[in-house]
Coordinates of C-alpha atoms in Angstrom, one line a residue:
X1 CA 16.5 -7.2 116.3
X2 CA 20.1 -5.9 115.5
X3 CA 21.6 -6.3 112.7
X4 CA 24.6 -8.5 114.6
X5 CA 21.8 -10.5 116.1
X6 CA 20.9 -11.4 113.0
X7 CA 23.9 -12.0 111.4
X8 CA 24.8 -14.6 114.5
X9 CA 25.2 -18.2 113.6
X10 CA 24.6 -19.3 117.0
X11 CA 20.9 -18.3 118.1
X12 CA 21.3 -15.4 120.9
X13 CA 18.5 -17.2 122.9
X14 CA 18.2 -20.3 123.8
X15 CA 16.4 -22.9 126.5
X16 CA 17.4 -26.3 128.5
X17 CA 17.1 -29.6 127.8
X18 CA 13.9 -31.5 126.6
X19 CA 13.2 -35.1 126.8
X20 CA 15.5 -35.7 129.7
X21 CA 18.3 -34.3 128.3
X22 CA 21.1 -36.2 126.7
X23 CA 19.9 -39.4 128.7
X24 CA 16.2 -39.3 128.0
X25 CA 17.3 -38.5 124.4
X26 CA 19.4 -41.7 124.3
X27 CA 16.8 -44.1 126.0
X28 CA 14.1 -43.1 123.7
X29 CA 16.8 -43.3 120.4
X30 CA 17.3 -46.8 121.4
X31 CA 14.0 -47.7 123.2
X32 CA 11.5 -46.6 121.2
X33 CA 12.6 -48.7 117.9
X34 CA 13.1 -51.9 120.2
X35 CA 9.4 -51.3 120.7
X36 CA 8.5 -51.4 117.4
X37 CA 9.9 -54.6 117.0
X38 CA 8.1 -55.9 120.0
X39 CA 5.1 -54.7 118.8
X40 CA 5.6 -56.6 114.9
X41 CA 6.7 -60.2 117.0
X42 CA 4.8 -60.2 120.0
X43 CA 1.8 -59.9 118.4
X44 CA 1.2 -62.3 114.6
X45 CA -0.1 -64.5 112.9
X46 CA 2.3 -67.0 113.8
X47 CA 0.9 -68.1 117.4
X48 CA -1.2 -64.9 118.8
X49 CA -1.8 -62.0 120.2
X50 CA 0.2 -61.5 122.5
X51 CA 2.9 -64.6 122.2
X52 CA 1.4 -67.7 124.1
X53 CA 4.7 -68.0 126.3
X54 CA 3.7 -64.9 127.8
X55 CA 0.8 -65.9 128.6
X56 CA 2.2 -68.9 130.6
X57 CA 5.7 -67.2 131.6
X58 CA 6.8 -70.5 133.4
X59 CA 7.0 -72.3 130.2
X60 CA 9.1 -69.9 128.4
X61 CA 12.0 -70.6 126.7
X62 CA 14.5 -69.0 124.1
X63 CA 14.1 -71.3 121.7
X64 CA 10.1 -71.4 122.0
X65 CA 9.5 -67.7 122.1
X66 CA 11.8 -67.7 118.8
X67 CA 9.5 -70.0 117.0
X68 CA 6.1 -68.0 118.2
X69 CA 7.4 -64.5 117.6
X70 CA 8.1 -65.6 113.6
X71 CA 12.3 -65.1 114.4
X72 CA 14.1 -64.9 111.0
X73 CA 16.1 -68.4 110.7
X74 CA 19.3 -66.2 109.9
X75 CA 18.7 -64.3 113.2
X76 CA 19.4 -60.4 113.3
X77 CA 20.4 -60.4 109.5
X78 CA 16.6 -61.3 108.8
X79 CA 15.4 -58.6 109.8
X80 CA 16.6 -56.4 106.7
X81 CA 17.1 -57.2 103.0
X82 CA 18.2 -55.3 100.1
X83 CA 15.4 -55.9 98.3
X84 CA 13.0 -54.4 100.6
X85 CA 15.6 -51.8 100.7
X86 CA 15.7 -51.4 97.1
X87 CA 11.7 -50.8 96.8
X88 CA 11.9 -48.8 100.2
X89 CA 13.9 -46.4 98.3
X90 CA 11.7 -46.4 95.1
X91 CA 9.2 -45.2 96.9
X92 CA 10.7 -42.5 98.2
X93 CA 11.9 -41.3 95.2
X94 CA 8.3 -41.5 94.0
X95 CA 7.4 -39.5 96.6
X96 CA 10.4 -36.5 95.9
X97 CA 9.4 -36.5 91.9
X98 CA 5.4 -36.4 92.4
X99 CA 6.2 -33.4 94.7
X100 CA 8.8 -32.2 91.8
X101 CA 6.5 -32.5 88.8
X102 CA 2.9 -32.0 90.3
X103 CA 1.3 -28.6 90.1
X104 CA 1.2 -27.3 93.8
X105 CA 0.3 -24.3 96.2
X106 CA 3.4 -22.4 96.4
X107 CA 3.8 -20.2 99.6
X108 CA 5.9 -18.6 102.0
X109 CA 6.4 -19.7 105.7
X110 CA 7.0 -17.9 108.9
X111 CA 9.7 -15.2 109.3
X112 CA 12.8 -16.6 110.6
X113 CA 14.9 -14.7 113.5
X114 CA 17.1 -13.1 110.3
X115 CA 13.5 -11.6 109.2
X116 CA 13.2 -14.0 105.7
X117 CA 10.6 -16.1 104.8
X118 CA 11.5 -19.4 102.9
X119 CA 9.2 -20.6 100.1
X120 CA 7.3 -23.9 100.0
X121 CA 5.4 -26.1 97.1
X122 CA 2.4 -28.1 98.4
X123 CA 1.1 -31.1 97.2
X124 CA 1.2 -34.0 99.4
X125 CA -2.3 -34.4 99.2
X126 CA -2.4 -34.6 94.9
X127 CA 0.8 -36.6 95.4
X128 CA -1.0 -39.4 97.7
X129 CA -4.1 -39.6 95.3
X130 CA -1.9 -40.5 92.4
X131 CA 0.0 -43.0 94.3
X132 CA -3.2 -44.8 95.5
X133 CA -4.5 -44.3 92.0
X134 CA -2.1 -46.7 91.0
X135 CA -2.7 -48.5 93.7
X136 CA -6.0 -49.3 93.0
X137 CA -5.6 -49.8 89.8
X138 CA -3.6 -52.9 90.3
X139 CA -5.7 -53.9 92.7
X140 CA -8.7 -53.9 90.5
X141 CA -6.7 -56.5 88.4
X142 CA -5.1 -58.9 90.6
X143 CA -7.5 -58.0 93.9
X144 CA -5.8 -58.6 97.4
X145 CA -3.1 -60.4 95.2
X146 CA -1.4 -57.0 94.3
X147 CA 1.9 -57.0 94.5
X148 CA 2.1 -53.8 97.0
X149 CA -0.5 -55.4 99.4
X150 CA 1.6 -59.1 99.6
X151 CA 5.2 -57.2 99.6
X152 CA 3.8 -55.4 102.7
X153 CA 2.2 -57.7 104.2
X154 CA 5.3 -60.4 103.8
X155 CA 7.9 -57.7 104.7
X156 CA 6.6 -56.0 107.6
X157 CA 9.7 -56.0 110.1
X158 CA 12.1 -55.7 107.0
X159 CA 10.0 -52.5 105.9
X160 CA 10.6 -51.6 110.1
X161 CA 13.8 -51.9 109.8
X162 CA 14.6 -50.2 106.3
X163 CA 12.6 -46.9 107.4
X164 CA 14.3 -47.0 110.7
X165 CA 17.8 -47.0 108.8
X166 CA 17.0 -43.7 106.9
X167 CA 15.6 -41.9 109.9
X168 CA 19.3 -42.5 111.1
X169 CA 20.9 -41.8 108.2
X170 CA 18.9 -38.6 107.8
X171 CA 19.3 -37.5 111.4
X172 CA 23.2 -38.0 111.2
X173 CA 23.4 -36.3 107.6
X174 CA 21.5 -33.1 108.9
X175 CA 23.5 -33.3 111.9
X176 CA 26.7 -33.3 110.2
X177 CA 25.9 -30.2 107.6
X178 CA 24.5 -28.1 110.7
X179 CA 28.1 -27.1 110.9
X180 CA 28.1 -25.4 107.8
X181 CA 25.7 -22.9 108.5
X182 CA 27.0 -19.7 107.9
X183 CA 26.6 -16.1 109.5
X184 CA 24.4 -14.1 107.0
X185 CA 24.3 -17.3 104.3
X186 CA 21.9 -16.2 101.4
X187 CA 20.1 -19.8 101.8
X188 CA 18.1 -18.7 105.3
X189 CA 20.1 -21.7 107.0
X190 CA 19.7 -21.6 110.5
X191 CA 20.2 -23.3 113.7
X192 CA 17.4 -24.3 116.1
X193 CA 16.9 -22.6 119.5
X194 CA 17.4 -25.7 121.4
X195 CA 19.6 -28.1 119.0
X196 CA 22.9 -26.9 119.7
X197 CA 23.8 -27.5 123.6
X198 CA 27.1 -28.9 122.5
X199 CA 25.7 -32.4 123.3
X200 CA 26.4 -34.7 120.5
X201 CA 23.9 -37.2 121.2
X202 CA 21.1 -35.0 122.3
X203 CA 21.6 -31.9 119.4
X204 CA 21.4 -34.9 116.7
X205 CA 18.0 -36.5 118.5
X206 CA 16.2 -32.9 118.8
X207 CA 18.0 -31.6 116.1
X208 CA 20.6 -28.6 115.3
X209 CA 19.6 -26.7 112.0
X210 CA 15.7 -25.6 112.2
X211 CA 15.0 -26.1 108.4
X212 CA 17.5 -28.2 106.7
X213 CA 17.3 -28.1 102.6
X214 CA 19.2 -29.4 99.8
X215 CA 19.1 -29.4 96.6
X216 CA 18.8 -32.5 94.0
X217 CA 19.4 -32.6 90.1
X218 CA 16.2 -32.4 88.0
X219 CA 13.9 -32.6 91.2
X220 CA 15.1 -29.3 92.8
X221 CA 15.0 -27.8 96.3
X222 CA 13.6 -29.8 99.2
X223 CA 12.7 -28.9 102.5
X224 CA 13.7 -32.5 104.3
X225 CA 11.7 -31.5 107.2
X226 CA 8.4 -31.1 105.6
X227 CA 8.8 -33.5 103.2
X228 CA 9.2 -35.9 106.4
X229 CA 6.3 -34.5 107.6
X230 CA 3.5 -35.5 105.5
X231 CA 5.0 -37.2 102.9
X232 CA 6.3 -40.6 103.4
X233 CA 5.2 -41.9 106.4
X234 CA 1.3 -40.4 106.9
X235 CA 1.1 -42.1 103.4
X236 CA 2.6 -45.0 104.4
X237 CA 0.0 -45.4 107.0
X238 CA -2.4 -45.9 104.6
X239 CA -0.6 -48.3 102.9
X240 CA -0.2 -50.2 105.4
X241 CA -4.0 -50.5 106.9
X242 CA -5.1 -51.5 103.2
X243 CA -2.4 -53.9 103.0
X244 CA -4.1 -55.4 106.0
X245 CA -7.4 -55.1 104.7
X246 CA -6.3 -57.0 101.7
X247 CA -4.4 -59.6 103.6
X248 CA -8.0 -60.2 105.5
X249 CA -9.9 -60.4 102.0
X250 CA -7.5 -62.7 101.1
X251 CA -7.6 -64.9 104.5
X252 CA -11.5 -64.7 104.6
X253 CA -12.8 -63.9 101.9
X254 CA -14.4 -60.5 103.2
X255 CA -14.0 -57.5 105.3
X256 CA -14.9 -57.0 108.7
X257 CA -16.9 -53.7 109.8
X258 CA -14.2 -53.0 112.3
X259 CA -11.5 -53.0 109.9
X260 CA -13.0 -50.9 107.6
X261 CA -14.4 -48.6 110.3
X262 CA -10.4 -48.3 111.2
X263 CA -9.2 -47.7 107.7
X264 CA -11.8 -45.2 107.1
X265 CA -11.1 -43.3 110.1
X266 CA -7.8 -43.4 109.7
X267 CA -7.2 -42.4 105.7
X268 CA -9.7 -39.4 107.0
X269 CA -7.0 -38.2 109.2
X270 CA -4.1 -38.9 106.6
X271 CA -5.9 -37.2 104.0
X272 CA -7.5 -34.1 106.3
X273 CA -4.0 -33.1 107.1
X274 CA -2.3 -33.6 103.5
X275 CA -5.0 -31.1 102.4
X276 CA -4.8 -28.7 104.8
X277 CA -0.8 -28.8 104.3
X278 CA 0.1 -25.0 104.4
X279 CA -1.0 -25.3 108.0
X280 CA 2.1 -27.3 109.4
X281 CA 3.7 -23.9 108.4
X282 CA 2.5 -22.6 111.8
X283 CA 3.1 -26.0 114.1
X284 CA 6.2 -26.2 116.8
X285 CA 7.9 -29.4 114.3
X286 CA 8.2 -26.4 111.7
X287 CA 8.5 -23.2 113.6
X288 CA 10.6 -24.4 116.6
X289 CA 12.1 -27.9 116.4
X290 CA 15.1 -28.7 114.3
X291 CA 15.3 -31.8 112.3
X292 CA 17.0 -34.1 114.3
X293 CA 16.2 -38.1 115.1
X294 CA 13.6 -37.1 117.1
X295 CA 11.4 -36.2 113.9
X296 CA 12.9 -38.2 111.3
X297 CA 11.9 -41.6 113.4
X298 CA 8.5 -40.4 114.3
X299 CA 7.6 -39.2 111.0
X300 CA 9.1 -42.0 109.1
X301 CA 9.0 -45.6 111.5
X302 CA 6.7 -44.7 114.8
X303 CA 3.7 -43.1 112.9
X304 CA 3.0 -45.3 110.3
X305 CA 3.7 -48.9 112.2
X306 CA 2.6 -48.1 115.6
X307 CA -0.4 -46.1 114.6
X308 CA -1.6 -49.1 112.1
X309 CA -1.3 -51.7 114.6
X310 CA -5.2 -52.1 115.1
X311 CA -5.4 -52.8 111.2
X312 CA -2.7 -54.9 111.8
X313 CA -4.7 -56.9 114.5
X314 CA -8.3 -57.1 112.5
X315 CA -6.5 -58.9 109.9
X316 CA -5.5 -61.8 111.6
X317 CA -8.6 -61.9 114.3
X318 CA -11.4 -60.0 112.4
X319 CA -13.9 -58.5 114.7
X320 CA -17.6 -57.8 114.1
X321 CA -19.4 -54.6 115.9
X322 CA -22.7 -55.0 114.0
X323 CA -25.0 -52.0 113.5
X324 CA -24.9 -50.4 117.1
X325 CA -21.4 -50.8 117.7
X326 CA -20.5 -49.2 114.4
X327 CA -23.0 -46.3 115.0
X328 CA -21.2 -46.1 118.4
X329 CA -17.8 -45.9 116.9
X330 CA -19.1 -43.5 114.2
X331 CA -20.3 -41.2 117.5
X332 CA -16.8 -41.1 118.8
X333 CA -15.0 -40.7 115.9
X334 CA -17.6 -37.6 114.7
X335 CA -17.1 -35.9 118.0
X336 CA -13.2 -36.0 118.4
X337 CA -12.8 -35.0 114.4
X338 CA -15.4 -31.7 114.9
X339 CA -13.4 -30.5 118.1
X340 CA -10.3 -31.0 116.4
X341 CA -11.2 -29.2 112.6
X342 CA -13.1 -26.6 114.2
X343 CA -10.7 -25.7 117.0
X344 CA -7.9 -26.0 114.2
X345 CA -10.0 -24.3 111.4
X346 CA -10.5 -21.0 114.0
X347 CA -6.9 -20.6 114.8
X348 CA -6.2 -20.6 110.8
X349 CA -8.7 -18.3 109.6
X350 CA -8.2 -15.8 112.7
X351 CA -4.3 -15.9 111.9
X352 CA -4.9 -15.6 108.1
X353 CA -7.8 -13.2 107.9
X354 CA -9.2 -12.0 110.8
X355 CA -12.0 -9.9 109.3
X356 CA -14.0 -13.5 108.2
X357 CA -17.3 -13.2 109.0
X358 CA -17.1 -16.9 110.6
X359 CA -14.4 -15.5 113.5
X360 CA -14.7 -11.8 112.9
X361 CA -16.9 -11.9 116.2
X362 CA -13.9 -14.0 118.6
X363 CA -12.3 -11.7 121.5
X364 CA -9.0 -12.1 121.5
X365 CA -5.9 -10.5 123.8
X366 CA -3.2 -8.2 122.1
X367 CA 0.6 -8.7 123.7
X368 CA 3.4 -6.3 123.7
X369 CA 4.7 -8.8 120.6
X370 CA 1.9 -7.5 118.5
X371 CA 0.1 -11.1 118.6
X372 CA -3.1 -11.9 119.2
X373 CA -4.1 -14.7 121.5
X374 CA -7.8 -15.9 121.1
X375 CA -9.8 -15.6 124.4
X376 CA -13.3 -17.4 123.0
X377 CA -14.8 -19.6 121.0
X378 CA -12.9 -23.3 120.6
X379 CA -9.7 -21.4 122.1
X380 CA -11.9 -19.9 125.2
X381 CA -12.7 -23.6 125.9
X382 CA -9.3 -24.3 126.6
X383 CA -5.6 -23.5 125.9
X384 CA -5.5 -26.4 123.8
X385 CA -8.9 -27.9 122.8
X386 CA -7.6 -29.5 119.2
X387 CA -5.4 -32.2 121.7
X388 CA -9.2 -33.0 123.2
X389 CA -10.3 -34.0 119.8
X390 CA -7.2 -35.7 118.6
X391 CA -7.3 -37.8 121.8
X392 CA -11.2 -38.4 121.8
X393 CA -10.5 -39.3 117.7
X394 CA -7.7 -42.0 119.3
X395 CA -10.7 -44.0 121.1
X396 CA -12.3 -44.6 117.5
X397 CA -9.3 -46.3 116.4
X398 CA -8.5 -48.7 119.2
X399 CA -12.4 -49.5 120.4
X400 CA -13.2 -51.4 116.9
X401 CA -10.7 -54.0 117.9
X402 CA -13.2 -54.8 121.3
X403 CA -11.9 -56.9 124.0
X404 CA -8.5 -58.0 122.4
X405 CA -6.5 -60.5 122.1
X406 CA -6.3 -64.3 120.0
X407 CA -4.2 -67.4 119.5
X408 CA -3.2 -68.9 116.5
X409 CA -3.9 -73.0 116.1
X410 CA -2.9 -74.1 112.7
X411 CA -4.8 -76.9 110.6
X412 CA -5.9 -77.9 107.3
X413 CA -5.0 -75.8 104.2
X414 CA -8.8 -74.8 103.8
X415 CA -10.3 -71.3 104.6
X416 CA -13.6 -70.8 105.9
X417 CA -15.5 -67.8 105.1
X418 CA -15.3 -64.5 107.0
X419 CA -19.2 -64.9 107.8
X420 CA -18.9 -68.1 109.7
X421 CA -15.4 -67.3 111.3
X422 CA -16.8 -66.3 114.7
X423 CA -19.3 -67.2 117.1
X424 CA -20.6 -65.3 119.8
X425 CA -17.9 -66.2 122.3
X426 CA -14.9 -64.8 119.6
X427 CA -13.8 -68.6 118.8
X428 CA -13.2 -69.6 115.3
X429 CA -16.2 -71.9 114.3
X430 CA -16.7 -74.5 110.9
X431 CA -14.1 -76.5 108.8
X432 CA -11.4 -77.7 107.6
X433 CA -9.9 -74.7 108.8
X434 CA -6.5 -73.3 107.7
X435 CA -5.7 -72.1 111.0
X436 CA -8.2 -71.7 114.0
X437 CA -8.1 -68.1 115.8
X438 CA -9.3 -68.0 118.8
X439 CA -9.7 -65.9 121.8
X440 CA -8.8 -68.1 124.8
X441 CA -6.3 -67.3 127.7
X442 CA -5.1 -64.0 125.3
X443 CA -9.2 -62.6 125.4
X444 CA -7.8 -59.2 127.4
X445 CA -4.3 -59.0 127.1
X446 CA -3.8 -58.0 123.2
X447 CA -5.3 -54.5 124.5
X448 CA -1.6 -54.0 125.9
X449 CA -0.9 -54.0 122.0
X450 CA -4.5 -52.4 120.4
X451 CA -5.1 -49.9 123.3
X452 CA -1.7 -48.7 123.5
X453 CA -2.1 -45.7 120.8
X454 CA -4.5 -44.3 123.6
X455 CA -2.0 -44.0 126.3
X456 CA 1.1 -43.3 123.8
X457 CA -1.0 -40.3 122.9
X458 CA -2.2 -38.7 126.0
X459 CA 0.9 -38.9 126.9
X460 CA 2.1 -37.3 123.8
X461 CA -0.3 -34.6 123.9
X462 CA 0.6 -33.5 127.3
X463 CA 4.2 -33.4 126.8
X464 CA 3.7 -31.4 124.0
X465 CA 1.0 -29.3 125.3
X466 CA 3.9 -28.9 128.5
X467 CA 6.4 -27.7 125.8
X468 CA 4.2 -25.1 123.8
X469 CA 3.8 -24.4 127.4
X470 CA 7.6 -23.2 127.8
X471 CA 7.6 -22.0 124.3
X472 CA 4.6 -19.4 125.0
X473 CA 6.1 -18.2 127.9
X474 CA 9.2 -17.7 126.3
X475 CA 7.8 -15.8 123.5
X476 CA 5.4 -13.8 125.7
X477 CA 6.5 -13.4 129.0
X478 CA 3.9 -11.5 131.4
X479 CA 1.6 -11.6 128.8
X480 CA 1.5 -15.0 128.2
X481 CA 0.6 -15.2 132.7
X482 CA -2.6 -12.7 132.0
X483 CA -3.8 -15.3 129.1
X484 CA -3.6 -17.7 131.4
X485 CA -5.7 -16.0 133.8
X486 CA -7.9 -15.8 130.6
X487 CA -8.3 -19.2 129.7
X488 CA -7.5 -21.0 132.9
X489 CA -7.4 -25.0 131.2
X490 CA -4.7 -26.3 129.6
X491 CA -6.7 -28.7 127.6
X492 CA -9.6 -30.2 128.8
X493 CA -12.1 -27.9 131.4
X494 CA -12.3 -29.1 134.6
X495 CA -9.7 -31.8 134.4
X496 CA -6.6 -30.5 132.7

């Protein structure tokens, strides 16, 4: 690379439009937070899952959806607060000192197109034990009671709508301080390959500078990118499946095996990746994609309240799997997570040490780059065979909530226990009963809301299996077409 090359603000190569360009980038800006709203008030504790008036679309009416969906009395102003905001806020904070003060791995990424490296402290996964520490510390005291679990629980769409605010306010400040990257500035700013087409609304959703930093009194230098990553949100959405959990302890008086099931699966994930941090070093959201909307909103509102909402569901309308449907789920889950760490764990120890004994023995295809492209083993199997596992891992989480759906009929103030809740048919049995949930006319159609995370992921996976696609072929040209001929499937054999 020449030295003017390097020098050049404005990256010498670039590529198209992603997402649908400037449109696609606004529809999903726009569309993709209206469905996490629909997702909170369509589907409560209020009347069911889904809404009864949708059920019966002929009877549907303004004012009667309002009063099913849970619609704050002061309209749109409900649906934020300052106090949420206030503790939304503290827990960030929380999150920037424990990575400040916390002894951590500290490491170098990637070499950037000027040929530095830029220097990262890890500890997200030290940080998240400390907070749940404390977490279960007040629990042990006041049991499903805790403040954390109730605040959650009570302040779901204000919690929504507070994270969604600093996803835009981080996406606009980034975008704004792009333009103050500099030719040749000692910080190793830079702009993205494909966030500056001069579009305003699509550069600030995909995101113009690669690896935006600054720098904060007393905490120090933070990468706002990968603290994004792992940090706030993949923590959060473990808060926010034990805040169910509790909210069904406290409704029931117990815990169903399907919730648990969830929870467990899903803190596995959270915590699998916070420990295996230093490898997001080598992923497209570091290496490629600058820090726009696009990442701030998944990382920060999409993960952790989409990807909670079977928790969500079991705590309202627990249900029961029993020994052979929780061995069944256990199968699922154990065969999606050892595809996806053993694929994962290959590519890291081949790129970090390729004399280990454990993938010293892989073939593997040299390009004119000087990279090495694994042609057996996990990445023989396929081009991308850690997506198989991620998606077969997806199954585990929505299956657990069965044939879904339930309506809410409210009664006497008492609260029968979580034993005797359900019968055989999935209708709410004994009493006085506070409220009665019940399957009914919604058995079926709350999968549009608990099976969703399935299709949302494939879909996910592809697109960004379609991407490092472009990317790869970009970075490899001819090469990249004879490891192709190599390792024919994208991701699954066969099929895809």
């Amino acid at each position: 690379m020449s030295k003017s090359a390097r020098n050049s603000v404005v990256p010498a190569k670039t590529h198209g439009y992603e997402f649908g360009g400037p449109l696609g980038a606004f529809v999903t800006s726009f569309g993709l937070p209206i469905v996490c709203y629909l997702a909170a008030f369509l589907c409560n504790d209020v009347s069911g899952c889904p809404v009864p008036s949708l059920l019966h679309p002929r009877s549907l009416t303004l004012k009667k959806l309002k009063e099913e969906v849970g619609w704050p009395q002061d309209g749109l102003w409900g649906l934020a607060s300052l106090k949420v905001t206030g503790y939304v806020l503290l827990y960030y904070l929380s999150s920037l000192v424990l990575q400040a003060a916390l002894p951590g791995l500290v490491t170098q990424g990637t070499q950037l197109r000027s040929g530095a490296r830029l220097e990262y402290k890890f500890n997200a996964f030290s940080s998240a034990v400390t907070v749940l520490l404390g977490a279960a510390i007040g629990t042990y005291f006041e049991g499903p009671d805790f403040f954390l679990w109730t605040f959650i629980w009570n302040n779901y769409v204000q919690l929504i709508t507070v994270n969604l605010g600093i996803a835009f306010f981080l996406a606009c400040f980034v975008y704004h301080r792009s333009f103050s990257v500099k030719a040749g500035n000692k910080h190793k700013r830079e702009l993205a390959l494909g966030g500056h087409t001069g579009n305003l609304v699509y550069d600030w959703f995909i995101g113009r500078e690669l690896n935006p930093r600054i720098t904060i009194p007393v905490i120090g230098t933070i990468d706002i990118k990968a603290f994004c990553e792992l940090r706030p949100g993949m923590l959060g959405w473990v808060l926010l499946d034990l805040a169910f959990v509790a909210h069904q302890y406290k409704l029931y008086g117990g815990f169903s095996d399907s919730i648990l099931l969830i929870t467990l699966f899903q803190s596995v994930y959270v915590f699998d990746a916070l420990w295996m941090e230093p490898a997001i070093l080598s992923t497209m959201d570091i290496t490629t994609d600058g820090f726009g909307f696009m990442l701030a909103f998944g990382d920060l509102v999409w993960l952790p309240f989409i990807y909670s909402l079977q928790a969500r569901y079991l705590a309202v309308y627990p249900v029961h799997l029993g020994w052979q449907g929780v061995l069944g789920v256990l199968a699922v889950q154990g065969l999606g997570y050892w595809i996806f760490r053993s694929a994962n764990n290959e590519k890291n120890r081949f790129r970090t040490d390729p004399t280990d004994p454990r993938i010293a023995h892989l073939q593997y295809m040299k390009t004119k780059s000087g990279s090495k492209l694994l042609t057996s083993g996990w990445w023989g199997f396929s081009r991308h065979p850690n997506y198989l596992g991620d998606w077969i891992m997806a199954w585990s989480y929505c299956l657990p909530t069965g044939i879904a759906g339930y309506m809410v009929r409210h009664g006497s103030p008492a609260v029968i226990p979580l034993g005797d809740m359900i019968d055989d048919e999935g209708i709410v049995s004994g009493g006085p009963v506070k409220q009665q949930v019940l399957q009914g006319d919604a058995r079926g159609w709350g999968m549009l809301v608990t099976y969703f995370y399935i299709l949302y992921f494939a879909v996910l996976l592809v697109h960004r299996e379609m991407r490092d696609e472009e990317a790869c072929k970009r970075k490899y040209g001819d090469d990249w077409e004879e490891y192709k001929k190599k390792v024919r499937w994208r991701i699954l054999p066969g099929i895809y």
